[in-house]
Protein backbone atom coordinates (compact mmCIF):
# COMPACT_ATOMS: atom_id res chain seq x y z
CA UNK A 1 0.00 0.00 0.00
CA UNK A 2 1.42 3.40 -0.96
CA UNK A 3 2.05 5.64 2.03
CA UNK A 4 0.25 8.97 2.00
CA UNK A 5 2.46 12.05 1.88
CA UNK A 6 2.29 14.41 4.82
CA UNK A 7 0.21 17.54 4.18
CA UNK A 8 2.59 20.54 4.48
CA UNK A 9 1.43 22.73 7.38
CA UNK A 10 2.48 26.37 7.17
CA UNK A 11 0.93 27.55 10.44
CA UNK A 12 -1.23 26.16 13.22
CA UNK A 13 -2.62 27.18 16.60
CA UNK A 14 -5.75 26.39 18.57
CA UNK A 15 -7.96 28.38 16.16
CA UNK A 16 -6.70 27.75 12.61
CA UNK A 17 -4.52 25.50 10.46
CA UNK A 18 -2.92 26.80 7.26
CA UNK A 19 -1.67 24.15 4.86
CA UNK A 20 -0.72 23.55 1.24
CA UNK A 21 -3.30 21.46 -0.60
CA UNK A 22 -1.67 18.93 -2.94
CA UNK A 23 -2.77 18.94 -6.59
CA UNK A 24 -5.17 16.22 -7.68
CA UNK A 25 -7.05 15.49 -4.45
CA UNK A 26 -10.51 16.75 -3.45
CA UNK A 27 -10.86 19.18 -0.56
CA UNK A 28 -13.74 17.19 0.94
CA UNK A 29 -15.31 13.79 0.30
CA UNK A 30 -16.99 13.34 -3.06
CA UNK A 31 -18.58 10.59 -5.14
CA UNK A 32 -15.17 9.14 -6.12
CA UNK A 33 -14.51 8.00 -2.57
CA UNK A 34 -10.87 9.11 -2.85
CA UNK A 35 -9.13 10.28 0.30
CA UNK A 36 -9.75 14.01 0.65
CA UNK A 37 -7.71 16.81 2.18
CA UNK A 38 -10.14 17.48 5.05
CA UNK A 39 -9.99 13.97 6.49
CA UNK A 40 -6.31 13.44 5.74
CA UNK A 41 -5.41 16.68 7.55
CA UNK A 42 -7.68 15.81 10.45
CA UNK A 43 -6.01 12.40 10.83
CA UNK A 44 -2.57 13.98 10.56
CA UNK A 45 -3.32 16.50 13.31
CA UNK A 46 -4.65 13.71 15.55
CA UNK A 47 -1.44 11.69 15.14
CA UNK A 48 1.00 14.59 15.37
CA UNK A 49 -0.59 16.42 18.30
CA UNK A 50 -1.05 13.28 20.38
CA UNK A 51 -4.26 14.40 22.04
CA UNK A 52 -6.87 11.97 23.34
CA UNK A 53 -9.78 13.52 21.46
CA UNK A 54 -10.27 13.79 17.72
CA UNK A 55 -9.43 17.33 16.55
CA UNK A 56 -12.20 19.62 15.34
CA UNK A 57 -11.82 21.00 11.81
CA UNK A 58 -14.10 23.26 9.78
CA UNK A 59 -13.99 23.94 6.05
CA UNK A 60 -14.32 27.66 5.23
CA UNK A 61 -13.26 27.82 1.56
CA UNK A 62 -12.39 25.46 -1.29
CA UNK A 63 -9.99 24.75 -4.14
CA UNK A 64 -10.86 22.67 -7.20
CA UNK A 65 -9.51 19.12 -7.19
CA UNK A 66 -6.75 19.67 -9.80
CA UNK A 67 -5.62 22.93 -8.15
CA UNK A 68 -2.95 23.03 -5.47
CA UNK A 69 -2.16 25.83 -3.08
CA UNK A 70 -2.60 27.55 0.25
CA UNK A 71 -5.73 26.95 2.34
CA UNK A 72 -6.87 27.72 5.87
CA UNK A 73 -9.12 25.51 8.01
CA UNK A 74 -10.83 26.65 11.20
CA UNK A 75 -10.49 24.63 14.41
CA UNK A 76 -13.49 26.09 16.25
CA UNK A 77 -17.01 27.10 15.27
CA UNK A 78 -16.23 30.67 16.28
CA UNK A 79 -13.20 30.87 13.98
CA UNK A 80 -15.15 29.29 11.14
CA UNK A 81 -17.86 31.93 11.52
CA UNK A 82 -15.36 34.82 11.65
CA UNK A 83 -13.45 33.61 8.59
CA UNK A 84 -16.70 32.99 6.75
CA UNK A 85 -17.75 36.55 7.48
CA UNK A 86 -14.45 37.88 6.13
CA UNK A 87 -15.02 35.92 2.92
CA UNK A 88 -18.57 37.24 2.57
CA UNK A 89 -17.33 40.81 3.12
CA UNK A 90 -14.49 40.38 0.57
CA UNK A 91 -11.88 40.93 3.29
CA UNK A 92 -10.28 37.53 2.70
CA UNK A 93 -7.57 37.93 0.03
CA UNK A 94 -6.93 35.20 -2.54
CA UNK A 95 -4.17 35.36 -5.17
CA UNK A 96 -3.32 32.75 -7.79
CA UNK A 97 -0.57 32.07 -10.30
CA UNK A 98 -1.77 30.72 -13.64
CA UNK A 99 -0.46 29.42 -16.95
CA UNK A 100 -2.94 30.24 -19.72
CA UNK A 101 -2.91 29.02 -23.31
CA UNK A 102 -2.42 31.88 -25.75
CA UNK A 103 -1.03 35.38 -25.23
CA UNK A 104 -3.22 37.85 -23.39
CA UNK A 105 -3.41 41.10 -25.41
CA UNK A 106 -3.20 43.41 -22.37
CA UNK A 107 -0.52 43.37 -19.65
CA UNK A 108 -3.12 43.86 -16.93
CA UNK A 109 -6.85 44.14 -16.63
CA UNK A 110 -10.11 43.07 -15.03
CA UNK A 111 -12.51 40.32 -16.06
CA UNK A 112 -16.12 40.95 -15.03
CA UNK A 113 -18.86 38.45 -15.89
CA UNK A 114 -22.04 36.84 -14.59
CA UNK A 115 -21.73 33.12 -13.93
CA UNK A 116 -24.43 30.51 -13.61
CA UNK A 117 -23.69 27.20 -11.90
CA UNK A 118 -24.97 23.90 -13.27
CA UNK A 119 -24.96 21.76 -10.13
CA UNK A 120 -26.02 18.58 -11.94
CA UNK A 121 -23.01 18.64 -14.28
CA UNK A 122 -20.65 20.45 -11.87
CA UNK A 123 -19.82 23.26 -14.29
CA UNK A 124 -20.39 27.01 -14.54
CA UNK A 125 -20.79 29.22 -17.57
CA UNK A 126 -20.88 32.91 -18.49
CA UNK A 127 -24.42 34.23 -18.94
CA UNK A 128 -26.08 37.58 -19.48
CA UNK A 129 -26.60 39.93 -16.56
CA UNK A 130 -30.02 39.39 -15.07
CA UNK A 131 -30.12 35.66 -15.81
CA UNK A 132 -31.87 33.79 -13.02
CA UNK A 133 -29.39 32.40 -10.51
CA UNK A 134 -26.40 34.21 -12.05
CA UNK A 135 -23.80 35.80 -9.77
CA UNK A 136 -21.29 38.51 -10.60
CA UNK A 137 -17.67 37.31 -10.91
CA UNK A 138 -14.73 39.71 -10.86
CA UNK A 139 -10.98 39.12 -11.04
CA UNK A 140 -7.89 41.23 -11.73
CA UNK A 141 -4.89 39.90 -13.63
CA UNK A 142 -1.31 40.96 -14.29
CA UNK A 143 0.88 39.36 -16.97
CA UNK A 144 4.29 38.28 -15.70
CA UNK A 145 5.69 36.53 -18.78
CA UNK A 146 4.80 35.13 -22.18
CA UNK A 147 6.24 31.87 -23.46
CA UNK A 148 6.19 29.66 -26.54
CA UNK A 149 7.20 26.09 -27.32
CA UNK A 150 6.41 23.57 -30.04
CA UNK A 151 2.98 22.97 -28.48
CA UNK A 152 1.83 26.59 -28.47
CA UNK A 153 1.87 29.95 -26.74
CA UNK A 154 1.35 30.54 -23.03
CA UNK A 155 0.79 33.45 -20.66
CA UNK A 156 2.07 33.31 -17.09
CA UNK A 157 0.08 35.67 -14.89
CA UNK A 158 -0.98 36.61 -11.40
CA UNK A 159 -4.70 36.63 -10.63
CA UNK A 160 -6.41 38.35 -7.73
CA UNK A 161 -9.93 37.15 -7.01
CA UNK A 162 -12.39 39.82 -5.96
CA UNK A 163 -15.23 37.28 -5.78
CA UNK A 164 -15.16 33.54 -5.17
CA UNK A 165 -17.49 31.81 -7.61
CA UNK A 166 -17.62 28.16 -8.63
CA UNK A 167 -14.72 27.45 -11.04
CA UNK A 168 -14.47 31.22 -11.53
CA UNK A 169 -10.93 31.61 -12.89
CA UNK A 170 -11.27 28.58 -15.16
CA UNK A 171 -14.58 29.81 -16.62
CA UNK A 172 -13.64 33.47 -17.06
CA UNK A 173 -10.32 32.78 -18.77
CA UNK A 174 -11.64 30.04 -21.07
CA UNK A 175 -14.63 32.18 -22.13
CA UNK A 176 -12.13 34.68 -23.58
CA UNK A 177 -10.12 32.04 -25.42
CA UNK A 178 -7.28 31.83 -22.89
CA UNK A 179 -8.03 28.70 -20.91
CA UNK A 180 -5.93 27.22 -18.13
CA UNK A 181 -3.14 24.83 -19.17
CA UNK A 182 -4.31 21.21 -18.87
CA UNK A 183 -7.92 22.04 -18.03
CA UNK A 184 -9.96 19.28 -19.67
CA UNK A 185 -13.21 20.63 -18.23
CA UNK A 186 -13.12 24.14 -19.73
CA UNK A 187 -10.19 24.57 -22.15
CA UNK A 188 -11.14 23.27 -25.65
CA UNK A 189 -7.46 22.58 -26.41
CA UNK A 190 -7.49 19.75 -23.84
CA UNK A 191 -11.06 18.48 -23.94
CA UNK A 192 -10.34 15.78 -26.53
CA UNK A 193 -6.93 14.74 -25.23
CA UNK A 194 -6.37 11.17 -24.08
CA UNK A 195 -3.90 12.29 -21.44
CA UNK A 196 -5.16 12.28 -17.87
CA UNK A 197 -4.43 15.60 -16.18
CA UNK A 198 -4.42 15.38 -12.39
CA UNK A 199 -3.22 18.98 -12.22
CA UNK A 200 -3.81 22.18 -14.17
CA UNK A 201 -1.87 25.42 -14.56
CA UNK A 202 -3.51 27.12 -11.61
CA UNK A 203 -2.11 27.47 -8.08
CA UNK A 204 -3.44 29.30 -5.04
CA UNK A 205 -0.19 31.06 -4.16
CA UNK A 206 -1.32 33.46 -1.42
CA UNK A 207 -4.08 34.01 1.10
CA UNK A 208 -4.38 36.82 3.64
CA UNK A 209 -6.94 37.36 6.39
CA UNK A 210 -7.35 38.59 9.96
CA UNK A 211 -6.78 36.02 12.69
CA UNK A 212 -10.23 35.14 14.06
CA UNK A 213 -9.35 35.83 17.72
CA UNK A 214 -6.33 38.16 17.75
CA UNK A 215 -7.43 40.19 14.69
CA UNK A 216 -3.80 40.19 13.50
CA UNK A 217 -3.41 40.41 9.71
CA UNK A 218 -1.84 37.17 8.48
CA UNK A 219 -0.49 36.37 5.02
CA UNK A 220 0.76 33.04 3.68
CA UNK A 221 2.44 32.40 0.35
CA UNK A 222 3.78 29.35 -1.52
CA UNK A 223 5.45 29.03 -4.91
CA UNK A 224 3.79 26.70 -7.45
CA UNK A 225 5.28 23.51 -8.82
CA UNK A 226 4.23 20.90 -11.35
CA UNK A 227 4.17 20.24 -15.07
CA UNK A 228 2.46 23.48 -16.06
CA UNK A 229 4.87 25.66 -14.11
CA UNK A 230 7.86 23.70 -15.42
CA UNK A 231 7.12 25.48 -18.71
CA UNK A 232 8.51 28.62 -17.10
CA UNK A 233 11.94 26.99 -16.92
CA UNK A 234 11.78 25.09 -20.20
CA UNK A 235 10.96 28.13 -22.30
CA UNK A 236 13.53 30.52 -20.86
PDB file of C-alpha atoms in Angstrom:
ATOM      1  CA  UNK A   1       0.000   0.000   0.000  1.00  0.00           C
ATOM      2  CA  UNK A   2       1.425   3.401  -0.963  1.00  0.00           C
ATOM      3  CA  UNK A   3       2.048   5.641   2.026  1.00  0.00           C
ATOM      4  CA  UNK A   4       0.254   8.974   2.002  1.00  0.00           C
ATOM      5  CA  UNK A   5       2.457  12.051   1.879  1.00  0.00           C
ATOM      6  CA  UNK A   6       2.288  14.415   4.818  1.00  0.00           C
ATOM      7  CA  UNK A   7       0.210  17.540   4.185  1.00  0.00           C
ATOM      8  CA  UNK A   8       2.587  20.542   4.476  1.00  0.00           C
ATOM      9  CA  UNK A   9       1.425  22.733   7.379  1.00  0.00           C
ATOM     10  CA  UNK A  10       2.477  26.375   7.174  1.00  0.00           C
ATOM     11  CA  UNK A  11       0.927  27.550  10.438  1.00  0.00           C
ATOM     12  CA  UNK A  12      -1.227  26.158  13.224  1.00  0.00           C
ATOM     13  CA  UNK A  13      -2.615  27.183  16.596  1.00  0.00           C
ATOM     14  CA  UNK A  14      -5.747  26.394  18.573  1.00  0.00           C
ATOM     15  CA  UNK A  15      -7.961  28.382  16.158  1.00  0.00           C
ATOM     16  CA  UNK A  16      -6.704  27.748  12.607  1.00  0.00           C
ATOM     17  CA  UNK A  17      -4.522  25.501  10.456  1.00  0.00           C
ATOM     18  CA  UNK A  18      -2.922  26.800   7.263  1.00  0.00           C
ATOM     19  CA  UNK A  19      -1.672  24.152   4.860  1.00  0.00           C
ATOM     20  CA  UNK A  20      -0.725  23.549   1.243  1.00  0.00           C
ATOM     21  CA  UNK A  21      -3.303  21.463  -0.597  1.00  0.00           C
ATOM     22  CA  UNK A  22      -1.665  18.931  -2.944  1.00  0.00           C
ATOM     23  CA  UNK A  23      -2.767  18.939  -6.586  1.00  0.00           C
ATOM     24  CA  UNK A  24      -5.168  16.219  -7.675  1.00  0.00           C
ATOM     25  CA  UNK A  25      -7.051  15.495  -4.451  1.00  0.00           C
ATOM     26  CA  UNK A  26     -10.508  16.749  -3.445  1.00  0.00           C
ATOM     27  CA  UNK A  27     -10.858  19.183  -0.559  1.00  0.00           C
ATOM     28  CA  UNK A  28     -13.745  17.190   0.940  1.00  0.00           C
ATOM     29  CA  UNK A  29     -15.306  13.793   0.304  1.00  0.00           C
ATOM     30  CA  UNK A  30     -16.991  13.335  -3.062  1.00  0.00           C
ATOM     31  CA  UNK A  31     -18.581  10.589  -5.136  1.00  0.00           C
ATOM     32  CA  UNK A  32     -15.166   9.141  -6.122  1.00  0.00           C
ATOM     33  CA  UNK A  33     -14.505   8.002  -2.570  1.00  0.00           C
ATOM     34  CA  UNK A  34     -10.874   9.113  -2.854  1.00  0.00           C
ATOM     35  CA  UNK A  35      -9.135  10.284   0.303  1.00  0.00           C
ATOM     36  CA  UNK A  36      -9.748  14.012   0.654  1.00  0.00           C
ATOM     37  CA  UNK A  37      -7.713  16.812   2.185  1.00  0.00           C
ATOM     38  CA  UNK A  38     -10.136  17.481   5.047  1.00  0.00           C
ATOM     39  CA  UNK A  39      -9.994  13.970   6.489  1.00  0.00           C
ATOM     40  CA  UNK A  40      -6.315  13.443   5.736  1.00  0.00           C
ATOM     41  CA  UNK A  41      -5.410  16.678   7.548  1.00  0.00           C
ATOM     42  CA  UNK A  42      -7.679  15.806  10.452  1.00  0.00           C
ATOM     43  CA  UNK A  43      -6.011  12.396  10.834  1.00  0.00           C
ATOM     44  CA  UNK A  44      -2.569  13.983  10.556  1.00  0.00           C
ATOM     45  CA  UNK A  45      -3.322  16.501  13.311  1.00  0.00           C
ATOM     46  CA  UNK A  46      -4.649  13.708  15.547  1.00  0.00           C
ATOM     47  CA  UNK A  47      -1.439  11.692  15.144  1.00  0.00           C
ATOM     48  CA  UNK A  48       0.998  14.595  15.370  1.00  0.00           C
ATOM     49  CA  UNK A  49      -0.587  16.416  18.300  1.00  0.00           C
ATOM     50  CA  UNK A  50      -1.048  13.280  20.376  1.00  0.00           C
ATOM     51  CA  UNK A  51      -4.258  14.396  22.041  1.00  0.00           C
ATOM     52  CA  UNK A  52      -6.869  11.972  23.342  1.00  0.00           C
ATOM     53  CA  UNK A  53      -9.784  13.521  21.458  1.00  0.00           C
ATOM     54  CA  UNK A  54     -10.272  13.786  17.725  1.00  0.00           C
ATOM     55  CA  UNK A  55      -9.429  17.331  16.553  1.00  0.00           C
ATOM     56  CA  UNK A  56     -12.197  19.619  15.337  1.00  0.00           C
ATOM     57  CA  UNK A  57     -11.816  20.997  11.815  1.00  0.00           C
ATOM     58  CA  UNK A  58     -14.101  23.257   9.777  1.00  0.00           C
ATOM     59  CA  UNK A  59     -13.993  23.941   6.050  1.00  0.00           C
ATOM     60  CA  UNK A  60     -14.315  27.661   5.226  1.00  0.00           C
ATOM     61  CA  UNK A  61     -13.257  27.823   1.560  1.00  0.00           C
ATOM     62  CA  UNK A  62     -12.387  25.462  -1.287  1.00  0.00           C
ATOM     63  CA  UNK A  63      -9.989  24.748  -4.136  1.00  0.00           C
ATOM     64  CA  UNK A  64     -10.865  22.674  -7.203  1.00  0.00           C
ATOM     65  CA  UNK A  65      -9.514  19.122  -7.188  1.00  0.00           C
ATOM     66  CA  UNK A  66      -6.747  19.668  -9.800  1.00  0.00           C
ATOM     67  CA  UNK A  67      -5.620  22.933  -8.145  1.00  0.00           C
ATOM     68  CA  UNK A  68      -2.949  23.030  -5.466  1.00  0.00           C
ATOM     69  CA  UNK A  69      -2.155  25.826  -3.078  1.00  0.00           C
ATOM     70  CA  UNK A  70      -2.596  27.545   0.248  1.00  0.00           C
ATOM     71  CA  UNK A  71      -5.730  26.949   2.336  1.00  0.00           C
ATOM     72  CA  UNK A  72      -6.873  27.717   5.870  1.00  0.00           C
ATOM     73  CA  UNK A  73      -9.121  25.515   8.009  1.00  0.00           C
ATOM     74  CA  UNK A  74     -10.827  26.649  11.203  1.00  0.00           C
ATOM     75  CA  UNK A  75     -10.486  24.632  14.407  1.00  0.00           C
ATOM     76  CA  UNK A  76     -13.485  26.085  16.250  1.00  0.00           C
ATOM     77  CA  UNK A  77     -17.006  27.096  15.271  1.00  0.00           C
ATOM     78  CA  UNK A  78     -16.226  30.665  16.279  1.00  0.00           C
ATOM     79  CA  UNK A  79     -13.204  30.866  13.984  1.00  0.00           C
ATOM     80  CA  UNK A  80     -15.153  29.290  11.140  1.00  0.00           C
ATOM     81  CA  UNK A  81     -17.864  31.934  11.519  1.00  0.00           C
ATOM     82  CA  UNK A  82     -15.361  34.823  11.652  1.00  0.00           C
ATOM     83  CA  UNK A  83     -13.446  33.608   8.590  1.00  0.00           C
ATOM     84  CA  UNK A  84     -16.702  32.993   6.752  1.00  0.00           C
ATOM     85  CA  UNK A  85     -17.755  36.551   7.481  1.00  0.00           C
ATOM     86  CA  UNK A  86     -14.449  37.877   6.125  1.00  0.00           C
ATOM     87  CA  UNK A  87     -15.020  35.918   2.924  1.00  0.00           C
ATOM     88  CA  UNK A  88     -18.567  37.242   2.575  1.00  0.00           C
ATOM     89  CA  UNK A  89     -17.327  40.807   3.118  1.00  0.00           C
ATOM     90  CA  UNK A  90     -14.495  40.380   0.569  1.00  0.00           C
ATOM     91  CA  UNK A  91     -11.880  40.926   3.293  1.00  0.00           C
ATOM     92  CA  UNK A  92     -10.277  37.527   2.702  1.00  0.00           C
ATOM     93  CA  UNK A  93      -7.569  37.932   0.031  1.00  0.00           C
ATOM     94  CA  UNK A  94      -6.931  35.196  -2.543  1.00  0.00           C
ATOM     95  CA  UNK A  95      -4.173  35.361  -5.167  1.00  0.00           C
ATOM     96  CA  UNK A  96      -3.318  32.754  -7.790  1.00  0.00           C
ATOM     97  CA  UNK A  97      -0.575  32.069 -10.302  1.00  0.00           C
ATOM     98  CA  UNK A  98      -1.771  30.721 -13.638  1.00  0.00           C
ATOM     99  CA  UNK A  99      -0.464  29.421 -16.948  1.00  0.00           C
ATOM    100  CA  UNK A 100      -2.941  30.238 -19.718  1.00  0.00           C
ATOM    101  CA  UNK A 101      -2.906  29.018 -23.310  1.00  0.00           C
ATOM    102  CA  UNK A 102      -2.425  31.881 -25.753  1.00  0.00           C
ATOM    103  CA  UNK A 103      -1.030  35.377 -25.232  1.00  0.00           C
ATOM    104  CA  UNK A 104      -3.219  37.851 -23.387  1.00  0.00           C
ATOM    105  CA  UNK A 105      -3.408  41.098 -25.406  1.00  0.00           C
ATOM    106  CA  UNK A 106      -3.196  43.407 -22.366  1.00  0.00           C
ATOM    107  CA  UNK A 107      -0.524  43.373 -19.650  1.00  0.00           C
ATOM    108  CA  UNK A 108      -3.120  43.856 -16.926  1.00  0.00           C
ATOM    109  CA  UNK A 109      -6.847  44.143 -16.629  1.00  0.00           C
ATOM    110  CA  UNK A 110     -10.108  43.067 -15.027  1.00  0.00           C
ATOM    111  CA  UNK A 111     -12.514  40.319 -16.064  1.00  0.00           C
ATOM    112  CA  UNK A 112     -16.119  40.951 -15.034  1.00  0.00           C
ATOM    113  CA  UNK A 113     -18.862  38.453 -15.886  1.00  0.00           C
ATOM    114  CA  UNK A 114     -22.039  36.838 -14.592  1.00  0.00           C
ATOM    115  CA  UNK A 115     -21.725  33.120 -13.926  1.00  0.00           C
ATOM    116  CA  UNK A 116     -24.426  30.509 -13.611  1.00  0.00           C
ATOM    117  CA  UNK A 117     -23.691  27.203 -11.903  1.00  0.00           C
ATOM    118  CA  UNK A 118     -24.975  23.901 -13.270  1.00  0.00           C
ATOM    119  CA  UNK A 119     -24.961  21.757 -10.135  1.00  0.00           C
ATOM    120  CA  UNK A 120     -26.021  18.576 -11.937  1.00  0.00           C
ATOM    121  CA  UNK A 121     -23.010  18.640 -14.278  1.00  0.00           C
ATOM    122  CA  UNK A 122     -20.649  20.449 -11.874  1.00  0.00           C
ATOM    123  CA  UNK A 123     -19.822  23.256 -14.293  1.00  0.00           C
ATOM    124  CA  UNK A 124     -20.387  27.006 -14.536  1.00  0.00           C
ATOM    125  CA  UNK A 125     -20.793  29.223 -17.572  1.00  0.00           C
ATOM    126  CA  UNK A 126     -20.878  32.908 -18.488  1.00  0.00           C
ATOM    127  CA  UNK A 127     -24.418  34.226 -18.942  1.00  0.00           C
ATOM    128  CA  UNK A 128     -26.081  37.576 -19.483  1.00  0.00           C
ATOM    129  CA  UNK A 129     -26.603  39.934 -16.560  1.00  0.00           C
ATOM    130  CA  UNK A 130     -30.023  39.393 -15.065  1.00  0.00           C
ATOM    131  CA  UNK A 131     -30.121  35.656 -15.807  1.00  0.00           C
ATOM    132  CA  UNK A 132     -31.869  33.789 -13.022  1.00  0.00           C
ATOM    133  CA  UNK A 133     -29.392  32.401 -10.513  1.00  0.00           C
ATOM    134  CA  UNK A 134     -26.397  34.209 -12.050  1.00  0.00           C
ATOM    135  CA  UNK A 135     -23.799  35.803  -9.772  1.00  0.00           C
ATOM    136  CA  UNK A 136     -21.285  38.508 -10.597  1.00  0.00           C
ATOM    137  CA  UNK A 137     -17.673  37.310 -10.908  1.00  0.00           C
ATOM    138  CA  UNK A 138     -14.727  39.712 -10.864  1.00  0.00           C
ATOM    139  CA  UNK A 139     -10.977  39.121 -11.037  1.00  0.00           C
ATOM    140  CA  UNK A 140      -7.891  41.234 -11.735  1.00  0.00           C
ATOM    141  CA  UNK A 141      -4.886  39.902 -13.631  1.00  0.00           C
ATOM    142  CA  UNK A 142      -1.309  40.963 -14.286  1.00  0.00           C
ATOM    143  CA  UNK A 143       0.882  39.361 -16.967  1.00  0.00           C
ATOM    144  CA  UNK A 144       4.290  38.276 -15.696  1.00  0.00           C
ATOM    145  CA  UNK A 145       5.687  36.531 -18.775  1.00  0.00           C
ATOM    146  CA  UNK A 146       4.797  35.134 -22.179  1.00  0.00           C
ATOM    147  CA  UNK A 147       6.239  31.871 -23.462  1.00  0.00           C
ATOM    148  CA  UNK A 148       6.186  29.660 -26.543  1.00  0.00           C
ATOM    149  CA  UNK A 149       7.202  26.089 -27.316  1.00  0.00           C
ATOM    150  CA  UNK A 150       6.411  23.568 -30.040  1.00  0.00           C
ATOM    151  CA  UNK A 151       2.976  22.974 -28.477  1.00  0.00           C
ATOM    152  CA  UNK A 152       1.830  26.588 -28.474  1.00  0.00           C
ATOM    153  CA  UNK A 153       1.871  29.954 -26.743  1.00  0.00           C
ATOM    154  CA  UNK A 154       1.353  30.541 -23.027  1.00  0.00           C
ATOM    155  CA  UNK A 155       0.792  33.452 -20.661  1.00  0.00           C
ATOM    156  CA  UNK A 156       2.072  33.313 -17.091  1.00  0.00           C
ATOM    157  CA  UNK A 157       0.084  35.675 -14.895  1.00  0.00           C
ATOM    158  CA  UNK A 158      -0.978  36.613 -11.404  1.00  0.00           C
ATOM    159  CA  UNK A 159      -4.695  36.633 -10.632  1.00  0.00           C
ATOM    160  CA  UNK A 160      -6.411  38.354  -7.734  1.00  0.00           C
ATOM    161  CA  UNK A 161      -9.933  37.155  -7.013  1.00  0.00           C
ATOM    162  CA  UNK A 162     -12.395  39.819  -5.961  1.00  0.00           C
ATOM    163  CA  UNK A 163     -15.228  37.280  -5.782  1.00  0.00           C
ATOM    164  CA  UNK A 164     -15.155  33.540  -5.168  1.00  0.00           C
ATOM    165  CA  UNK A 165     -17.489  31.814  -7.607  1.00  0.00           C
ATOM    166  CA  UNK A 166     -17.618  28.165  -8.626  1.00  0.00           C
ATOM    167  CA  UNK A 167     -14.722  27.454 -11.043  1.00  0.00           C
ATOM    168  CA  UNK A 168     -14.475  31.223 -11.526  1.00  0.00           C
ATOM    169  CA  UNK A 169     -10.930  31.614 -12.894  1.00  0.00           C
ATOM    170  CA  UNK A 170     -11.274  28.582 -15.162  1.00  0.00           C
ATOM    171  CA  UNK A 171     -14.577  29.813 -16.618  1.00  0.00           C
ATOM    172  CA  UNK A 172     -13.642  33.470 -17.063  1.00  0.00           C
ATOM    173  CA  UNK A 173     -10.315  32.779 -18.774  1.00  0.00           C
ATOM    174  CA  UNK A 174     -11.641  30.039 -21.073  1.00  0.00           C
ATOM    175  CA  UNK A 175     -14.633  32.178 -22.131  1.00  0.00           C
ATOM    176  CA  UNK A 176     -12.131  34.679 -23.579  1.00  0.00           C
ATOM    177  CA  UNK A 177     -10.115  32.043 -25.417  1.00  0.00           C
ATOM    178  CA  UNK A 178      -7.279  31.828 -22.894  1.00  0.00           C
ATOM    179  CA  UNK A 179      -8.032  28.696 -20.905  1.00  0.00           C
ATOM    180  CA  UNK A 180      -5.928  27.221 -18.132  1.00  0.00           C
ATOM    181  CA  UNK A 181      -3.137  24.827 -19.169  1.00  0.00           C
ATOM    182  CA  UNK A 182      -4.307  21.209 -18.871  1.00  0.00           C
ATOM    183  CA  UNK A 183      -7.922  22.039 -18.032  1.00  0.00           C
ATOM    184  CA  UNK A 184      -9.962  19.283 -19.668  1.00  0.00           C
ATOM    185  CA  UNK A 185     -13.212  20.627 -18.232  1.00  0.00           C
ATOM    186  CA  UNK A 186     -13.118  24.138 -19.729  1.00  0.00           C
ATOM    187  CA  UNK A 187     -10.195  24.574 -22.147  1.00  0.00           C
ATOM    188  CA  UNK A 188     -11.144  23.274 -25.652  1.00  0.00           C
ATOM    189  CA  UNK A 189      -7.457  22.582 -26.405  1.00  0.00           C
ATOM    190  CA  UNK A 190      -7.487  19.753 -23.845  1.00  0.00           C
ATOM    191  CA  UNK A 191     -11.061  18.478 -23.945  1.00  0.00           C
ATOM    192  CA  UNK A 192     -10.337  15.776 -26.532  1.00  0.00           C
ATOM    193  CA  UNK A 193      -6.935  14.736 -25.233  1.00  0.00           C
ATOM    194  CA  UNK A 194      -6.366  11.167 -24.080  1.00  0.00           C
ATOM    195  CA  UNK A 195      -3.899  12.286 -21.441  1.00  0.00           C
ATOM    196  CA  UNK A 196      -5.156  12.278 -17.869  1.00  0.00           C
ATOM    197  CA  UNK A 197      -4.426  15.600 -16.176  1.00  0.00           C
ATOM    198  CA  UNK A 198      -4.417  15.384 -12.388  1.00  0.00           C
ATOM    199  CA  UNK A 199      -3.223  18.983 -12.223  1.00  0.00           C
ATOM    200  CA  UNK A 200      -3.809  22.182 -14.172  1.00  0.00           C
ATOM    201  CA  UNK A 201      -1.874  25.417 -14.564  1.00  0.00           C
ATOM    202  CA  UNK A 202      -3.513  27.118 -11.606  1.00  0.00           C
ATOM    203  CA  UNK A 203      -2.114  27.468  -8.084  1.00  0.00           C
ATOM    204  CA  UNK A 204      -3.442  29.304  -5.037  1.00  0.00           C
ATOM    205  CA  UNK A 205      -0.193  31.055  -4.159  1.00  0.00           C
ATOM    206  CA  UNK A 206      -1.320  33.460  -1.419  1.00  0.00           C
ATOM    207  CA  UNK A 207      -4.082  34.014   1.102  1.00  0.00           C
ATOM    208  CA  UNK A 208      -4.376  36.825   3.637  1.00  0.00           C
ATOM    209  CA  UNK A 209      -6.937  37.363   6.393  1.00  0.00           C
ATOM    210  CA  UNK A 210      -7.354  38.591   9.962  1.00  0.00           C
ATOM    211  CA  UNK A 211      -6.784  36.015  12.694  1.00  0.00           C
ATOM    212  CA  UNK A 212     -10.234  35.141  14.064  1.00  0.00           C
ATOM    213  CA  UNK A 213      -9.351  35.825  17.719  1.00  0.00           C
ATOM    214  CA  UNK A 214      -6.325  38.161  17.755  1.00  0.00           C
ATOM    215  CA  UNK A 215      -7.431  40.193  14.693  1.00  0.00           C
ATOM    216  CA  UNK A 216      -3.801  40.186  13.498  1.00  0.00           C
ATOM    217  CA  UNK A 217      -3.408  40.407   9.707  1.00  0.00           C
ATOM    218  CA  UNK A 218      -1.841  37.168   8.481  1.00  0.00           C
ATOM    219  CA  UNK A 219      -0.490  36.371   5.017  1.00  0.00           C
ATOM    220  CA  UNK A 220       0.755  33.041   3.680  1.00  0.00           C
ATOM    221  CA  UNK A 221       2.440  32.395   0.349  1.00  0.00           C
ATOM    222  CA  UNK A 222       3.782  29.353  -1.518  1.00  0.00           C
ATOM    223  CA  UNK A 223       5.448  29.026  -4.914  1.00  0.00           C
ATOM    224  CA  UNK A 224       3.786  26.698  -7.453  1.00  0.00           C
ATOM    225  CA  UNK A 225       5.277  23.515  -8.815  1.00  0.00           C
ATOM    226  CA  UNK A 226       4.229  20.896 -11.348  1.00  0.00           C
ATOM    227  CA  UNK A 227       4.174  20.237 -15.070  1.00  0.00           C
ATOM    228  CA  UNK A 228       2.465  23.485 -16.062  1.00  0.00           C
ATOM    229  CA  UNK A 229       4.865  25.658 -14.113  1.00  0.00           C
ATOM    230  CA  UNK A 230       7.863  23.698 -15.425  1.00  0.00           C
ATOM    231  CA  UNK A 231       7.122  25.475 -18.710  1.00  0.00           C
ATOM    232  CA  UNK A 232       8.512  28.623 -17.099  1.00  0.00           C
ATOM    233  CA  UNK A 233      11.943  26.990 -16.915  1.00  0.00           C
ATOM    234  CA  UNK A 234      11.783  25.087 -20.200  1.00  0.00           C
ATOM    235  CA  UNK A 235      10.956  28.126 -22.301  1.00  0.00           C
ATOM    236  CA  UNK A 236      13.531  30.517 -20.864  1.00  0.00           C
TER     237      UNK A 236
END
